[in-house]
Amino acid sequence: MVLPPPVWAKQTANNCGPATLALFLQMFQWTGTQHDIAQLIKPLNGDKNVNVEEMVYYIRNRAGWLNTDFRVGGDFETLKKFLASGLPVIVEEGYFGNEYYWPNDDGWLGHYLLLTGYDESTQTFTVQDTYLGANRQIEYAKLDEGWRTFNRVFIYAYLPHQEDTVREILGEHWDAGFNRQYALEVAQAEAAANPEDAFAWFNVGSNLVYFERYAEAAQAYDTARQLGLPQRMYRYQFGPFFAYFHGNRINELMAVTEYALQITDNSEEALLWRGWGFYRQGDSAAALARFRSALSANPYYVDAQYAIDFVNGGGG
């Protein structure tokens, strides 16, 4: 089962998210390009990551004839049901590349893929990969190997008259809270089955953050960190920043944000949360400097502007 693919276009540097989203939206008769998308959610080319929330934000604000959302804890049957209903899906995965930028670089990167088909006989998905090419085949098991490192997240969109179809596909997962609880239980089961699985523990932490169970999330992240995570993990996923800040473990927050900025010095998320760490330590000047750096890294980063206004306004 294969959907008619969009006209493939190679991503420009650091533009995987906007490029993949452009192909996705073109399947719904949208006529823009990756550069149009980047202008809103990634205005500076040096920004190395666009997260799932930013992708969904773009669809809602620039392709408003579509309904859209994302879910975590996905499985192959759900992906295939979307495709069989004529609806493409975006997934985010991690993989080890072959380009290295510093001594002992592990080469691990995050990457979006657009799924446009599947073949049960070969156990493969057809994917549009804005880096490697169009209509690539990836085995189910290989996809899951990378997908699970991002909590098996997927983005979907549909026309309003297709809502009943999407509700049927998602079932109880239509409810975001149910979906997160399910994803939490999957991650906990995987961590129990293999206590040395750092990604399972990281996913446990991320799902606990959703429920604001920050102390438990921080403990799960502690385990993931002790087991060892890819060097660029905090370029793409920020749950530990939330958990350590709200769990009042500021030393750990400062440690992970410092490390994140050593790897990606213009990460607006790491700059923001390092700023909040300084604020919690009573150093408002250092906090404001990080917040302003975060806003410089992404001029549309509303969380950074909020932080600046909060500190300047003397919020407590």
XYZ file of C-alpha atoms in Angstrom:
316
model
C 0.000 0.000 0.000
C 1.722 3.205 -1.194
C 0.372 6.757 -1.365
C 1.304 8.982 -4.330
C 4.467 10.659 -3.000
C 5.167 14.382 -3.104
C 7.856 15.779 -5.380
C 10.999 15.141 -3.375
C 13.312 18.004 -2.415
C 16.575 17.711 -0.532
C 16.837 19.533 2.748
C 19.210 22.427 3.111
C 21.670 22.395 6.026
C 20.032 21.882 9.437
C 16.589 21.937 7.803
C 15.306 18.385 8.224
C 12.155 19.404 10.091
C 10.912 22.122 7.712
C 11.873 20.044 4.658
C 9.974 16.978 5.859
C 7.002 19.074 6.906
C 6.934 20.717 3.466
C 6.676 17.323 1.767
C 3.974 16.284 4.236
C 1.868 19.395 3.618
C 2.279 19.158 -0.147
C 0.325 15.903 0.100
C -2.582 18.088 1.298
C -2.299 20.519 -1.662
C -0.162 23.056 0.191
C 2.147 24.885 -2.231
C 4.977 26.256 -0.089
C 8.571 25.141 0.448
C 10.855 24.216 3.318
C 12.123 27.802 3.315
C 8.634 29.183 3.930
C 8.311 26.937 6.968
C 11.772 27.741 8.279
C 11.030 31.484 8.235
C 8.495 30.981 11.017
C 9.773 28.115 13.163
C 13.502 28.218 12.393
C 14.389 31.699 11.145
C 18.136 31.312 11.659
C 19.882 28.612 9.645
C 22.221 27.792 12.502
C 19.285 26.490 14.555
C 19.903 22.747 14.443
C 16.555 21.475 15.700
C 12.842 21.953 15.195
C 10.778 20.039 17.706
C 7.461 18.300 17.214
C 5.482 21.047 18.934
C 6.922 23.625 16.537
C 5.953 21.478 13.539
C 2.371 21.177 14.794
C 2.326 24.915 15.537
C 3.210 25.650 11.934
C 0.416 23.467 10.551
C -2.158 25.056 12.835
C -1.103 28.594 11.946
C -0.172 28.305 8.274
C -2.254 25.367 7.046
C -5.337 26.005 9.111
C -7.652 23.999 6.862
C -6.044 20.922 8.440
C -6.488 19.504 11.910
C -3.272 18.165 13.393
C -1.662 16.794 16.521
C 0.978 14.333 17.634
C 1.005 11.253 19.811
C 3.711 9.158 21.450
C 4.047 5.452 22.135
C 3.081 4.686 18.544
C 3.048 1.235 16.959
C 3.177 -0.154 13.445
C -0.508 -0.995 13.298
C -1.449 2.626 13.943
C 0.973 3.880 11.315
C -0.384 1.408 8.782
C -3.987 2.378 9.535
C -3.207 6.023 8.801
C -1.519 5.102 5.529
C -4.306 2.728 4.518
C -6.739 5.613 5.054
C -4.745 7.816 2.686
C -3.069 9.847 5.430
C 0.737 10.251 5.550
C 2.528 10.331 8.893
C 5.758 11.939 10.127
C 7.942 10.113 12.654
C 11.108 11.250 14.394
C 13.991 8.855 14.832
C 17.582 8.718 16.026
C 20.422 7.170 14.069
C 24.192 7.053 13.917
C 25.487 8.960 10.911
C 28.919 9.043 9.349
C 29.809 12.715 9.793
C 31.795 13.773 12.842
C 32.424 17.281 14.128
C 34.651 16.929 17.207
C 37.039 14.362 18.717
C 35.125 11.245 19.829
C 31.895 12.505 18.285
C 29.472 9.563 18.414
C 27.712 10.784 15.265
C 24.198 10.292 16.676
C 21.528 12.549 15.178
C 17.784 13.064 15.235
C 15.913 12.980 11.934
C 12.345 13.225 10.626
C 10.916 10.775 8.100
C 7.697 11.040 6.104
C 5.928 7.682 5.798
C 3.979 7.237 2.565
C 3.470 3.463 2.322
C 4.078 -0.007 3.665
C 4.483 -3.561 2.374
C 3.500 -6.428 4.640
C 5.217 -8.981 2.417
C 8.626 -7.350 2.904
C 7.864 -5.846 6.348
C 8.957 -2.424 5.154
C 7.732 1.155 5.186
C 8.192 3.493 2.236
C 9.686 6.753 3.494
C 10.545 10.124 2.052
C 13.928 11.028 3.539
C 14.917 14.629 2.869
C 18.579 13.773 3.402
C 19.014 10.364 1.754
C 16.330 10.415 -0.930
C 12.797 9.628 -2.057
C 10.837 6.379 -1.786
C 13.318 4.598 0.429
C 12.430 1.266 2.007
C 13.061 0.757 5.712
C 12.344 -2.454 7.580
C 9.832 -2.310 10.410
C 12.420 -3.422 12.957
C 14.977 -0.901 11.725
C 12.462 1.927 11.930
C 11.538 1.003 15.485
C 15.188 0.910 16.506
C 15.485 4.617 15.788
C 11.882 5.594 16.491
C 11.891 4.336 20.070
C 14.701 6.781 20.932
C 12.110 9.539 20.424
C 9.344 7.900 22.465
C 7.793 6.620 19.198
C 6.332 10.027 18.415
C 4.315 10.657 15.276
C 2.610 13.680 13.708
C -0.646 13.341 11.808
C -2.971 15.751 10.012
C -6.340 15.441 8.329
C -9.177 17.395 6.780
C -12.157 18.133 9.041
C -14.401 15.638 7.260
C -11.855 12.901 8.054
C -12.140 13.295 11.827
C -14.285 10.207 12.316
C -11.678 8.164 10.445
C -8.855 9.475 12.615
C -10.862 8.912 15.786
C -11.370 5.308 14.725
C -7.655 4.870 13.959
C -6.551 6.279 17.291
C -9.272 4.737 19.401
C -8.631 5.512 23.049
C -5.423 7.289 22.013
C -7.578 10.132 20.706
C -7.378 11.268 24.327
C -3.891 12.671 24.916
C -3.881 11.695 28.580
C -4.729 8.086 27.797
C -2.023 8.084 25.126
C 0.627 9.308 27.559
C -0.346 6.817 30.216
C -0.080 4.029 27.654
C 3.315 5.296 26.479
C 4.493 5.494 30.087
C 3.488 1.901 30.729
C 5.218 0.740 27.526
C 8.421 2.523 28.529
C 8.249 1.158 32.074
C 7.788 -2.369 30.717
C 10.764 -1.967 28.390
C 12.895 -0.630 31.238
C 11.850 -3.549 33.445
C 12.638 -6.053 30.678
C 16.059 -4.501 30.095
C 17.232 -2.317 32.979
C 20.328 -1.372 30.933
C 18.189 0.312 28.249
C 18.928 4.026 28.580
C 16.321 5.017 25.998
C 13.565 3.171 27.842
C 14.425 5.033 31.042
C 14.566 8.331 29.157
C 11.092 7.661 27.739
C 9.841 6.860 31.227
C 11.106 10.262 32.326
C 9.572 12.094 29.368
C 6.142 10.570 29.920
C 6.281 11.323 33.633
C 7.087 14.967 32.810
C 3.813 15.127 30.873
C 1.984 14.244 34.107
C 4.110 16.743 36.078
C 5.534 13.919 38.176
C 8.856 15.700 38.172
C 10.653 13.976 41.049
C 9.980 10.538 39.553
C 10.897 11.793 36.090
C 14.208 13.136 37.387
C 15.027 9.743 38.867
C 14.309 8.052 35.542
C 16.520 10.561 33.758
C 19.245 9.952 36.364
C 19.229 6.284 35.398
C 19.289 7.069 31.673
C 22.243 9.414 32.150
C 24.133 6.878 34.227
C 23.619 4.220 31.567
C 24.801 6.595 28.855
C 22.973 8.687 26.272
C 24.008 9.930 22.834
C 25.938 13.172 22.915
C 23.280 15.174 21.076
C 20.289 13.886 23.083
C 19.607 17.299 24.661
C 19.666 18.971 21.252
C 16.341 17.303 20.514
C 14.649 16.348 23.798
C 14.311 18.618 26.798
C 12.394 16.672 29.414
C 15.362 16.579 31.819
C 15.414 20.384 31.923
C 11.781 20.434 33.078
C 12.250 17.592 35.548
C 15.352 18.954 37.237
C 14.025 22.516 37.420
C 10.582 21.659 38.761
C 12.053 18.929 40.956
C 14.282 21.630 42.494
C 17.444 19.806 41.490
C 19.230 22.857 40.167
C 22.737 21.380 40.280
C 21.638 18.670 37.853
C 19.855 21.237 35.699
C 23.027 23.292 35.447
C 25.076 20.198 34.643
C 22.861 18.978 31.795
C 22.367 22.436 30.278
C 26.108 23.102 30.408
C 26.724 19.820 28.636
C 23.972 20.520 26.104
C 25.537 23.875 25.256
C 28.967 22.328 24.838
C 27.430 20.165 22.117
C 25.018 22.754 20.634
C 26.046 26.230 21.738
C 23.012 27.975 20.220
C 20.317 25.649 21.565
C 17.561 28.031 22.591
C 16.022 25.434 24.901
C 19.258 24.781 26.767
C 19.947 28.518 27.013
C 16.459 29.137 28.368
C 16.633 26.470 31.042
C 20.176 27.399 32.037
C 18.814 30.885 32.512
C 16.064 29.568 34.766
C 18.727 27.699 36.703
C 20.638 30.923 37.288
C 17.399 32.631 38.281
C 16.673 29.934 40.834
C 20.200 30.453 42.190
C 19.474 34.159 42.627
C 21.573 35.458 39.734
C 19.084 37.471 37.686
C 21.763 39.112 35.551
C 23.113 35.752 34.393
C 19.569 34.529 33.850
C 18.691 37.501 31.645
C 21.879 37.039 29.612
C 20.878 33.425 28.807
C 17.282 34.391 28.045
C 18.470 37.059 25.615
C 20.849 34.593 24.004
C 17.951 32.175 23.595
C 15.876 34.888 21.917
C 18.793 35.731 19.628
C 19.059 32.066 18.659
C 15.353 32.043 17.759
C 13.691 35.482 17.546
C 10.233 33.849 17.679
C 10.932 31.910 20.867
C 8.038 33.101 23.023
C 9.264 31.231 26.115
C 12.457 33.300 26.086
C 10.518 36.570 25.748
C 8.260 35.486 28.598
C 11.315 34.751 30.757
C 12.813 38.179 30.038
C 9.545 39.920 30.868
C 9.126 37.810 34.002
C 12.542 38.718 35.400
C 12.349 42.370 34.381
C 8.903 42.561 35.905
C 10.157 41.181 39.184
C 7.947 38.083 39.107
C 8.389 35.675 41.990
